[in-house]
Amino acid sequence: MPQHELSACPGCAEPLDSNDRFCGACGHDLSAAAVPEPDRPTIAIGTPVDWPEAPAREPGSLSTSTQHPGDLPGTDSGGRDLATPPAQGAAGAEAAAATPEAGRPARDLPTIPVRTDGPHAAATSGDGLAALAAGGHGPARGTAVPAQAPAPAAPPADGDFRLAAPDPRTAAAQPPAAPAPSAPPVPSAPPVPSAPPAPSAPPAGSRVCVACRAGHVDPDGYCENCGHAQPRERDHMEQELATVAAVSDRGLRHHRNEDAFAVAATTLPGGSPATLAIVCDGVSSATRPDEASATAADTAGRSLLAALPRGTNPQQAMHEAIVAAAEAVNALAEDPAQDAMEHDPHRHQNAPACTIVGAIVADGLLIVGWIGDSRAYWVPDDRTTAPARLTQDDSWAAQMVAAGLMNEAQAYADERAHAITGWLGADAYELEPHTAAFKPDRSGVVVVCTDGLWNYAEAAEDMARVVPADSAGRLLHGAQVLVGHALDGGGHDNVTVALLPFTFAPQGAGSA
C-alpha cells in the first residue's frame, strides 16, 4: 500500500500520521489519496541488460516453413511438370531437371499476386514475376486460374451431340437457335466453337470483381458476372510509409477482422523525424469489437500527430494518446444511435472494448505504451545479440507470475492464461496506461503486434527467428512474412503487425 502525503484528513481535517490507512475520526479511506505509481523510467537497451544470446540462424534457411509451387510434385492443367517453368521450353526443362535450383528464385515467402484476368506465358520466369509484381494487384484468396477447355468429344452412335450449357454471360446476346431439320443428320466432325465474347466493362467508378476481374460488384457484395463474394475492406489491410509498415488480416477462423492499426510519420519541433504505430485488438466477447479497435487506433494516432510536433515529451504524448483512445471507446457505449443487440444478436450486450499497444521512434528514443495483451518486441539487426520483449501483458497469467504464485510455464498452461485484466472500454477497471522509454545502443526493428501473431512466436527469441533479416529495408515485406507465419501456423485469430526500424546514431556522429 503506497503511503499518503497528507498531514490532515481531507474529510474532517483531523491530523494524520504517515502510516495511517484510515482517518481515526471519520474513517476516511486515505488510500484514495495515495501517490500513483509513475510510469517506467528510460531503460537503456545494451550491455547492462542480462539477456541470453540468440540462437544462430542457419545460413540460407527460410524464415518460415513454406512450400513453393515448384517444390511440389505433379503436373499442371496442361500436363507440364510443375517443377519446370513452361517458358523455358524443352531445352530449358532438361537444364532445370539437371539443376533443380537453377531456375528457382530465392525468396522468403511467395509475394507475387495471383492473376486471373488472362494467361501469362512467362509467369514463372524472372521477368514474368517482375511483371506480375508491377501490376499492383493484391492476391485474391480462394481464386484459381481456369484450366483449358477440353476438345469436343466424338459424336455418339445415335448421331446427337451433347452440347455444354451456354455461358450465362453470352446467352442473352445470342439469337435463338433455328429448329433442327427433320432429315437425319449426316455424321461429320463437329465445328470448333468460337471463343465467347468478353463481358461488357463495368460502369465507371464501380468495384470490379477480384475473381473474374471483369464483372460489376452489386451493393450486396457479389459479382454480377460470376457470383463471387467479394472480400470486405478490413479482411486484409496493408499500409507502407518510408519508415513504418503494417499489415492486418482476418485470419482463417474468424468471420471478420476485429483488429485495427494506425501508422504515421511526423517531425518534432527541431525538425528531426518521428514515426509512430498503434495496433488495437477488439475483445471478441464484447459488443462491436471491430468499432472499438478502429476508434481507438484512429484516436490514438491523431492524438500523437497533434502532440509530437508541439514538442510534447514522447512518453507523455503516448500516455495522453491512450487516455484519449479510452475516452473514445467509452463513448461508443453511450451512443444512443447504436443498438448492440440489433448490430450483432449473437453477442452479449456489454460495452465495446479493445486492447492497445503503440510505439514511437523519435530523437534516439523508443517509447512504447499499452493496455491489454498486445505486445511490442525489440529485434536487433545483429542477430548475434539478444532480442527483447518490451511490454508486460495485462493478463491472468502475467499476474500469477508477478505475484510468485506460479512460474511462467504453469501460468500459461492454465486455461485462464489469456484472460485479460486490462482493456479500453466503459466496463474496464481503473484506467492505468503503461508507458516505457528505451534507448537502444544498436540498430534494429520494433515489432508491434496483436496476440494473433505472438501466439505463434511468443518468446523474444522466437519472434526474432521469424522476422526476416532484411526487414529494416523491406518493411512491408517483413510485415507480410510475419502475417504469413501466423496463417501458416493455423490463423486462429485476427493477425496485425507493424514494423518500425530504429537506426542507431553514435554520439558525435552528427545528423544525416
Coordinates of C-alpha atoms in Angstrom, one line a residue:
M1 CA 0.0 0.0 0.0
P2 CA 1.6 3.3 -1.1
Q3 CA 1.9 5.9 1.7
H4 CA -0.1 9.1 1.5
E5 CA 1.4 12.6 1.8
L6 CA -1.4 14.2 3.7
S7 CA -1.0 16.0 7.0
A8 CA -4.7 16.2 7.7
C9 CA -7.8 14.2 6.7
P10 CA -9.4 15.6 3.6
G11 CA -12.8 14.7 5.1
C12 CA -12.7 16.2 8.6
A13 CA -9.2 17.9 8.9
E14 CA -8.1 15.5 11.6
P15 CA -4.3 15.4 11.9
L16 CA -2.8 12.2 10.4
D17 CA 0.4 10.1 10.7
S18 CA 2.2 9.0 7.5
N19 CA 1.3 5.3 8.3
D20 CA -2.4 5.8 8.7
R21 CA -4.6 4.0 6.3
F22 CA -7.9 5.3 7.6
C23 CA -8.8 8.5 9.4
G24 CA -9.3 7.7 13.1
A25 CA -12.1 10.4 13.4
C26 CA -14.3 9.9 10.4
G27 CA -12.9 6.6 8.9
H28 CA -12.0 8.3 5.5
D29 CA -10.1 5.9 3.2
L30 CA -6.7 7.5 2.8
S31 CA -5.6 5.1 0.0
A32 CA -7.6 7.1 -2.5
A33 CA -5.2 9.9 -1.9
A34 CA -2.1 7.7 -2.4
V35 CA 0.5 8.9 -4.8
P36 CA 0.1 7.0 -8.1
E37 CA 3.0 4.9 -9.3
P38 CA 4.9 6.8 -12.0
D39 CA 5.5 5.3 -15.5
R40 CA 8.7 3.4 -16.0
P41 CA 11.8 5.5 -16.5
T42 CA 14.1 5.3 -19.5
I43 CA 15.9 2.0 -19.8
A44 CA 19.0 1.5 -21.8
I45 CA 18.9 -1.4 -24.2
G46 CA 22.5 -2.5 -24.2
T47 CA 25.2 -4.5 -22.4
P48 CA 23.8 -3.7 -18.8
V49 CA 20.8 -5.9 -19.5
D50 CA 21.5 -9.6 -18.9
W51 CA 19.8 -11.1 -22.0
P52 CA 20.7 -14.6 -23.3
E53 CA 22.3 -14.9 -26.6
A54 CA 20.0 -15.6 -29.5
P55 CA 20.5 -19.0 -31.3
A56 CA 22.4 -18.9 -34.5
R57 CA 20.4 -18.7 -37.7
E58 CA 21.1 -21.4 -40.2
P59 CA 22.6 -19.9 -43.4
G60 CA 20.1 -19.8 -46.3
S61 CA 17.2 -21.0 -44.2
L62 CA 13.6 -19.7 -44.7
S63 CA 12.1 -17.6 -42.0
T64 CA 9.0 -19.9 -42.0
S65 CA 8.3 -23.4 -43.2
T66 CA 6.8 -22.6 -46.5
Q67 CA 6.4 -24.8 -49.6
H68 CA 6.6 -23.1 -53.0
P69 CA 4.6 -24.4 -56.0
G70 CA 7.8 -25.5 -57.7
D71 CA 8.7 -27.7 -54.7
L72 CA 5.6 -29.9 -55.1
P73 CA 5.5 -32.9 -57.4
G74 CA 2.8 -33.2 -60.1
T75 CA 1.7 -31.6 -63.3
D76 CA -0.4 -28.5 -64.2
S77 CA -3.6 -28.5 -66.3
G78 CA -1.5 -28.6 -69.5
G79 CA 0.4 -31.7 -68.5
R80 CA 3.7 -29.9 -67.7
D81 CA 5.9 -30.7 -64.8
L82 CA 5.2 -28.2 -62.0
A83 CA 9.0 -28.0 -61.2
T84 CA 9.7 -27.0 -64.8
P85 CA 8.8 -23.4 -65.8
P86 CA 6.7 -23.6 -69.0
A87 CA 8.5 -20.6 -70.6
Q88 CA 11.8 -22.5 -70.7
G89 CA 10.9 -24.9 -73.4
A90 CA 12.2 -28.4 -73.9
A91 CA 15.9 -27.4 -73.6
G92 CA 15.2 -25.4 -70.5
A93 CA 13.2 -28.2 -68.9
E94 CA 16.2 -30.6 -69.3
A95 CA 18.5 -28.0 -67.8
A96 CA 16.2 -27.4 -64.9
A97 CA 15.9 -31.1 -64.3
A98 CA 19.6 -31.3 -64.1
T99 CA 19.9 -28.4 -61.8
P100 CA 16.6 -28.1 -60.0
E101 CA 17.6 -25.0 -58.1
A102 CA 18.9 -23.1 -61.1
G103 CA 15.6 -21.7 -62.3
R104 CA 14.1 -21.1 -58.9
P105 CA 14.4 -17.6 -57.5
A106 CA 15.5 -17.3 -53.8
R107 CA 12.9 -15.7 -51.6
D108 CA 11.4 -15.9 -48.1
L109 CA 7.8 -16.2 -48.9
P110 CA 5.8 -16.0 -52.2
T111 CA 4.8 -12.4 -52.6
I112 CA 3.6 -12.5 -56.3
P113 CA -0.1 -11.9 -56.6
V114 CA -2.3 -14.4 -58.4
R115 CA -3.7 -13.0 -61.7
T116 CA -6.9 -14.5 -63.2
D117 CA -7.5 -12.0 -65.9
G118 CA -5.6 -13.8 -68.6
P119 CA -2.7 -16.2 -69.3
H120 CA 0.9 -15.2 -68.8
A121 CA 3.3 -17.3 -70.8
A122 CA 6.3 -16.1 -68.8
A123 CA 4.6 -16.0 -65.4
T124 CA 7.1 -18.4 -63.8
S125 CA 10.2 -16.8 -65.2
G126 CA 12.1 -13.9 -63.6
D127 CA 10.7 -11.3 -66.0
G128 CA 7.2 -12.7 -65.6
L129 CA 7.3 -12.5 -61.8
A130 CA 8.5 -8.9 -62.0
A131 CA 5.7 -8.0 -64.5
L132 CA 3.1 -9.5 -62.2
A133 CA 4.5 -7.7 -59.2
A134 CA 4.4 -4.4 -61.0
G135 CA 0.7 -5.0 -61.8
G136 CA -0.3 -3.7 -58.4
H137 CA -3.0 -6.4 -57.8
G138 CA -3.2 -8.0 -54.4
P139 CA -3.6 -11.7 -54.1
A140 CA -7.2 -12.9 -54.5
R141 CA -7.6 -15.5 -51.8
G142 CA -9.6 -18.6 -53.0
T143 CA -9.3 -17.9 -56.7
A144 CA -7.8 -20.2 -59.3
V145 CA -6.6 -19.9 -62.9
P146 CA -9.1 -21.6 -65.2
A147 CA -8.0 -24.7 -67.0
Q148 CA -8.1 -25.1 -70.7
A149 CA -11.4 -26.3 -72.2
P150 CA -11.3 -29.9 -73.3
A151 CA -11.7 -30.7 -77.0
P152 CA -15.2 -31.7 -78.2
A153 CA -15.8 -35.5 -78.0
A154 CA -16.7 -37.6 -81.0
P155 CA -20.4 -37.9 -81.7
P156 CA -22.2 -40.9 -80.1
A157 CA -23.8 -43.7 -82.1
D158 CA -27.3 -42.0 -82.2
G159 CA -25.8 -39.0 -84.0
D160 CA -26.9 -36.4 -81.4
F161 CA -24.2 -34.2 -79.9
R162 CA -24.2 -33.5 -76.2
L163 CA -23.7 -29.7 -76.1
A164 CA -22.5 -28.0 -73.0
A165 CA -24.7 -25.5 -71.2
P166 CA -24.4 -22.0 -72.6
D167 CA -22.3 -19.4 -70.9
P168 CA -24.7 -17.2 -68.9
R169 CA -22.6 -14.1 -69.8
T170 CA -23.4 -14.6 -73.6
A171 CA -26.7 -16.5 -73.5
A172 CA -28.7 -13.3 -73.6
A173 CA -26.8 -11.9 -76.5
Q174 CA -27.1 -15.0 -78.8
P175 CA -30.1 -15.2 -81.1
P176 CA -32.5 -18.1 -80.6
A177 CA -31.4 -21.3 -82.4
A178 CA -33.2 -22.3 -85.6
P179 CA -35.3 -25.5 -85.4
A180 CA -33.4 -28.7 -86.3
P181 CA -34.2 -30.2 -89.7
S182 CA -36.3 -33.3 -89.9
A183 CA -33.8 -35.1 -92.0
P184 CA -31.4 -37.4 -90.2
P185 CA -28.1 -35.7 -89.5
V186 CA -25.1 -36.7 -91.5
P187 CA -22.2 -37.8 -89.2
S188 CA -19.4 -35.3 -89.5
A189 CA -16.8 -33.6 -87.4
P190 CA -18.4 -31.1 -85.1
P191 CA -17.4 -27.4 -85.7
V192 CA -14.9 -25.9 -83.3
P193 CA -16.9 -23.4 -81.1
S194 CA -15.6 -19.8 -81.2
A195 CA -14.4 -18.1 -78.0
P196 CA -17.3 -16.3 -76.2
P197 CA -17.1 -12.5 -76.3
A198 CA -15.7 -10.8 -73.3
P199 CA -18.2 -9.4 -70.8
S200 CA -19.0 -5.8 -71.0
A201 CA -16.9 -3.5 -68.9
P202 CA -18.4 -2.5 -65.5
P203 CA -19.7 1.1 -65.1
A204 CA -17.1 3.7 -64.4
G205 CA -16.4 4.2 -60.6
S206 CA -17.8 0.8 -59.6
R207 CA -16.0 -2.1 -57.9
V208 CA -14.5 -4.8 -60.1
C209 CA -14.7 -8.4 -59.1
V210 CA -11.4 -9.8 -57.6
A211 CA -12.2 -13.2 -59.1
C212 CA -13.0 -12.6 -62.8
R213 CA -11.7 -9.0 -62.8
A214 CA -14.5 -8.2 -65.3
G215 CA -17.9 -8.1 -63.5
H216 CA -19.5 -5.4 -61.6
V217 CA -20.0 -5.9 -57.8
D218 CA -23.5 -5.3 -56.6
P219 CA -24.4 -3.5 -53.4
D220 CA -24.7 -6.9 -51.6
G221 CA -21.0 -7.6 -52.3
Y222 CA -21.4 -10.2 -55.0
C223 CA -20.1 -10.1 -58.6
E224 CA -23.0 -9.8 -61.1
N225 CA -20.8 -11.7 -63.7
C226 CA -19.5 -14.8 -61.8
G227 CA -21.3 -14.5 -58.5
H228 CA -18.1 -14.5 -56.4
A229 CA -18.5 -13.0 -52.9
Q230 CA -16.1 -10.1 -52.6
P231 CA -13.7 -9.7 -49.6
R232 CA -14.6 -6.9 -47.1
E233 CA -12.2 -4.0 -46.9
R234 CA -11.0 -4.9 -43.4
D235 CA -10.4 -8.6 -44.2
H236 CA -6.9 -7.7 -45.3
M237 CA -5.3 -4.2 -44.9
E238 CA -1.8 -3.0 -45.8
Q239 CA -0.1 0.3 -45.4
E240 CA 3.5 1.3 -46.0
L241 CA 5.4 4.5 -45.4
A242 CA 9.1 5.2 -45.7
T243 CA 9.7 4.5 -42.0
V244 CA 6.9 2.2 -41.0
A245 CA 4.6 -0.5 -42.5
A246 CA 1.7 -2.5 -41.1
V247 CA -0.4 -5.5 -42.3
S248 CA -3.7 -6.8 -40.8
D249 CA -5.5 -10.0 -41.8
R250 CA -8.8 -11.6 -40.8
G251 CA -7.1 -14.9 -40.3
L252 CA -8.5 -18.4 -41.1
R253 CA -11.1 -18.9 -38.3
H254 CA -12.8 -15.6 -37.6
H255 CA -15.7 -14.3 -39.8
R256 CA -14.4 -10.7 -39.6
N257 CA -11.3 -8.7 -38.7
E258 CA -11.6 -7.1 -35.3
D259 CA -8.1 -5.7 -35.3
A260 CA -7.1 -2.2 -36.4
F261 CA -3.9 -0.2 -36.8
A262 CA -2.7 3.4 -37.4
V263 CA 0.8 4.3 -38.7
A264 CA 2.1 7.8 -39.4
A265 CA 5.3 9.9 -39.6
T266 CA 5.8 13.5 -38.4
T267 CA 8.5 15.8 -37.3
L268 CA 9.5 17.2 -33.9
P269 CA 9.8 21.0 -33.3
G270 CA 13.6 20.8 -34.1
G271 CA 12.9 19.1 -37.4
S272 CA 14.0 15.6 -36.5
P273 CA 11.7 12.8 -37.7
A274 CA 9.3 10.8 -35.6
T275 CA 7.4 7.6 -36.5
L276 CA 4.5 6.1 -34.7
A277 CA 2.5 2.9 -34.9
I278 CA -0.7 1.9 -33.0
V279 CA -2.2 -1.6 -33.0
C280 CA -5.5 -2.5 -31.4
D281 CA -7.3 -5.8 -30.9
G282 CA -11.0 -5.9 -30.3
V283 CA -12.3 -8.0 -27.4
S284 CA -14.4 -10.7 -29.2
S285 CA -16.7 -11.2 -26.2
A286 CA -17.7 -7.6 -26.2
T287 CA -20.2 -5.7 -28.4
R288 CA -18.9 -4.2 -31.6
P289 CA -15.2 -5.0 -31.1
D290 CA -14.4 -4.0 -34.6
E291 CA -15.7 -0.5 -34.0
A292 CA -13.8 -0.3 -30.7
S293 CA -10.4 -1.2 -32.2
A294 CA -10.9 1.1 -35.2
T295 CA -11.9 4.0 -33.0
A296 CA -9.0 3.5 -30.5
A297 CA -6.4 3.2 -33.3
D298 CA -7.6 6.3 -35.1
T299 CA -8.0 8.4 -31.9
A300 CA -4.6 7.5 -30.5
G301 CA -2.9 8.1 -33.9
R302 CA -4.4 11.6 -34.3
S303 CA -3.6 12.4 -30.7
L304 CA 0.1 11.6 -31.2
L305 CA 0.2 13.5 -34.5
A306 CA -1.1 16.6 -32.7
A307 CA 1.2 16.3 -29.6
L308 CA 4.6 15.4 -31.1
P309 CA 5.0 18.4 -33.4
R310 CA 4.1 20.7 -30.4
G311 CA 7.2 19.4 -28.5
T312 CA 5.3 17.2 -26.0
N313 CA 7.5 14.7 -24.4
P314 CA 7.0 11.5 -26.4
Q315 CA 6.3 9.3 -23.3
Q316 CA 3.8 11.8 -22.1
A317 CA 2.3 12.0 -25.6
M318 CA 1.9 8.2 -25.6
H319 CA 0.1 8.3 -22.2
E320 CA -2.3 11.0 -23.3
A321 CA -3.0 9.2 -26.6
I322 CA -4.0 6.0 -24.7
V323 CA -6.3 8.1 -22.4
A324 CA -7.9 9.8 -25.4
A325 CA -8.4 6.4 -27.1
A326 CA -10.1 5.1 -23.9
E327 CA -12.4 8.0 -23.8
A328 CA -13.4 7.5 -27.4
V329 CA -14.1 3.8 -26.9
N330 CA -16.1 4.7 -23.8
A331 CA -18.3 7.0 -25.9
L332 CA -19.3 4.1 -28.1
A333 CA -21.2 2.5 -25.2
E334 CA -23.1 5.8 -24.7
D335 CA -24.1 6.3 -28.4
P336 CA -27.9 6.1 -28.4
A337 CA -28.0 5.6 -32.2
Q338 CA -26.4 2.1 -31.8
D339 CA -28.3 -0.9 -30.6
A340 CA -25.9 -3.6 -29.7
M341 CA -28.4 -6.5 -30.0
E342 CA -29.5 -5.4 -33.4
H343 CA -25.9 -4.8 -34.6
D344 CA -24.9 -8.4 -33.6
P345 CA -27.6 -10.6 -32.0
H346 CA -25.1 -13.3 -31.2
R347 CA -23.0 -11.3 -28.8
H348 CA -23.7 -10.2 -25.2
Q349 CA -24.9 -6.6 -24.7
N350 CA -21.8 -5.3 -23.0
A351 CA -19.6 -2.3 -23.8
P352 CA -17.3 -2.2 -26.8
A353 CA -13.8 -3.0 -25.8
C354 CA -10.3 -3.5 -27.2
T355 CA -6.6 -3.7 -26.2
I356 CA -4.0 -1.2 -27.4
V357 CA -0.2 -1.1 -27.9
G358 CA 1.8 1.7 -29.5
A359 CA 5.4 2.6 -30.3
I360 CA 7.2 5.9 -31.1
V361 CA 10.7 6.1 -32.6
A362 CA 11.9 9.7 -32.2
D363 CA 15.1 11.6 -31.3
G364 CA 17.1 8.4 -30.5
L365 CA 14.4 7.1 -28.1
L366 CA 12.0 4.2 -28.4
I367 CA 8.7 4.7 -26.5
V368 CA 6.1 2.1 -26.0
G369 CA 2.7 2.2 -24.4
W370 CA 0.0 -0.4 -23.9
I371 CA -3.1 -1.7 -22.1
G372 CA -4.0 -5.4 -22.5
D373 CA -2.1 -8.2 -24.1
S374 CA -1.0 -6.8 -27.4
R375 CA 2.8 -6.6 -27.4
A376 CA 5.9 -4.8 -28.7
Y377 CA 9.3 -6.6 -29.3
W378 CA 12.8 -5.4 -30.0
V379 CA 14.7 -7.3 -32.7
P380 CA 18.3 -6.1 -33.3
D381 CA 19.7 -6.1 -36.8
D382 CA 22.7 -8.0 -35.5
R383 CA 21.1 -11.3 -34.7
T384 CA 24.1 -12.4 -32.6
T385 CA 22.8 -10.0 -29.9
A386 CA 19.6 -10.8 -27.9
P387 CA 16.1 -9.6 -28.7
A388 CA 13.7 -8.4 -26.0
R389 CA 10.0 -8.1 -25.2
L390 CA 9.2 -4.5 -24.3
T391 CA 5.7 -4.9 -22.8
Q392 CA 4.1 -6.9 -19.9
D393 CA 0.7 -8.4 -20.5
D394 CA -2.3 -7.3 -18.6
S395 CA -3.5 -10.9 -18.2
W396 CA -4.3 -13.5 -15.6
A397 CA -1.1 -15.5 -16.4
A398 CA 1.1 -12.4 -16.0
Q399 CA -0.4 -11.6 -12.7
M400 CA 0.1 -15.1 -11.4
V401 CA 3.8 -14.9 -12.4
A402 CA 4.3 -11.4 -11.0
A403 CA 2.7 -12.5 -7.7
G404 CA 5.0 -15.5 -7.4
L405 CA 2.1 -17.9 -7.3
M406 CA 3.1 -19.8 -10.5
N407 CA 6.1 -20.0 -12.8
E408 CA 5.6 -18.9 -16.4
A409 CA 5.2 -22.5 -17.7
Q410 CA 2.4 -23.3 -15.2
A411 CA 0.6 -20.0 -15.7
Y412 CA 0.4 -20.1 -19.5
A413 CA -0.6 -23.8 -19.4
D414 CA -3.8 -22.8 -17.5
E415 CA -7.0 -22.3 -19.4
R416 CA -7.3 -18.8 -17.8
A417 CA -3.9 -17.7 -19.0
H418 CA -5.1 -15.3 -21.8
A419 CA -7.9 -13.8 -19.8
I420 CA -7.1 -10.1 -19.9
T421 CA -7.2 -7.9 -16.8
G422 CA -6.8 -4.5 -18.6
W423 CA -8.5 -3.1 -21.7
L424 CA -10.2 0.0 -23.1
G425 CA -13.9 0.2 -22.6
A426 CA -16.7 1.6 -20.5
D427 CA -16.8 -1.5 -18.3
A428 CA -13.0 -1.7 -17.8
Y429 CA -11.4 -1.4 -14.4
E430 CA -9.5 1.8 -13.4
L431 CA -7.5 3.0 -16.4
E432 CA -3.8 2.5 -15.9
P433 CA -1.8 3.1 -19.1
H434 CA 1.6 1.6 -19.1
T435 CA 4.4 3.5 -20.9
A436 CA 8.2 3.0 -21.0
A437 CA 11.1 4.6 -22.8
F438 CA 14.1 2.8 -24.1
K439 CA 17.4 4.0 -25.6
P440 CA 18.8 1.2 -27.8
D441 CA 22.6 1.2 -28.4
R442 CA 22.3 -0.5 -31.8
S443 CA 20.0 -0.6 -34.8
G444 CA 17.0 -2.9 -35.0
V445 CA 13.4 -3.3 -35.7
V446 CA 10.4 -2.8 -33.4
V447 CA 7.6 -5.3 -33.8
V448 CA 4.2 -4.1 -32.6
C449 CA 1.5 -6.8 -32.8
T450 CA -1.6 -8.5 -31.5
D451 CA -1.8 -11.9 -30.0
G452 CA -2.8 -13.3 -33.3
L453 CA 0.9 -13.2 -34.2
W454 CA 2.7 -13.7 -30.9
N455 CA 0.7 -16.8 -30.1
Y456 CA 2.9 -18.4 -32.8
A457 CA 6.2 -16.7 -31.7
E458 CA 5.7 -15.9 -28.0
A459 CA 9.3 -15.6 -26.8
A460 CA 11.5 -12.8 -28.0
E461 CA 13.9 -15.3 -29.5
D462 CA 11.1 -17.0 -31.4
M463 CA 10.0 -13.6 -32.7
A464 CA 13.5 -12.8 -33.8
R465 CA 13.7 -16.0 -35.8
V466 CA 10.7 -15.3 -37.9
V467 CA 11.4 -11.6 -38.6
P468 CA 13.3 -11.5 -41.9
A469 CA 16.9 -10.3 -41.7
D470 CA 16.3 -7.5 -44.2
S471 CA 13.1 -6.2 -42.6
A472 CA 14.6 -2.8 -41.8
G473 CA 15.0 -2.2 -45.6
R474 CA 11.8 -4.0 -46.7
L475 CA 9.3 -3.1 -44.1
L476 CA 6.1 -4.2 -45.9
H477 CA 7.6 -7.5 -47.0
G478 CA 8.7 -8.1 -43.4
A479 CA 5.2 -7.5 -42.1
Q480 CA 3.7 -9.8 -44.8
V481 CA 6.1 -12.5 -43.8
L482 CA 5.1 -12.3 -40.1
V483 CA 1.4 -12.4 -41.0
G484 CA 2.1 -15.4 -43.3
H485 CA 3.8 -17.1 -40.4
A486 CA 0.7 -16.8 -38.3
L487 CA -1.6 -18.0 -41.1
D488 CA 0.7 -21.0 -41.8
G489 CA 0.5 -21.8 -38.1
G490 CA -3.3 -22.0 -38.2
G491 CA -4.5 -18.4 -38.3
H492 CA -6.8 -19.0 -35.3
D493 CA -7.2 -15.2 -34.6
N494 CA -7.0 -11.9 -36.4
V495 CA -3.4 -11.0 -37.2
T496 CA -2.0 -7.5 -37.1
V497 CA 1.6 -6.4 -37.1
A498 CA 3.5 -3.1 -37.6
L499 CA 7.3 -2.8 -38.1
L500 CA 9.3 0.3 -37.2
P501 CA 13.1 0.5 -37.9
F502 CA 15.3 2.1 -35.3
T503 CA 18.6 3.5 -36.6
F504 CA 21.3 3.9 -34.0
A505 CA 23.4 7.1 -34.4
P506 CA 26.5 7.1 -32.2
Q507 CA 27.0 10.3 -30.2
G508 CA 29.1 12.8 -32.1
A509 CA 28.3 11.3 -35.5
G510 CA 26.1 14.2 -36.4
S511 CA 22.7 14.1 -38.1
A512 CA 22.2 12.5 -41.5

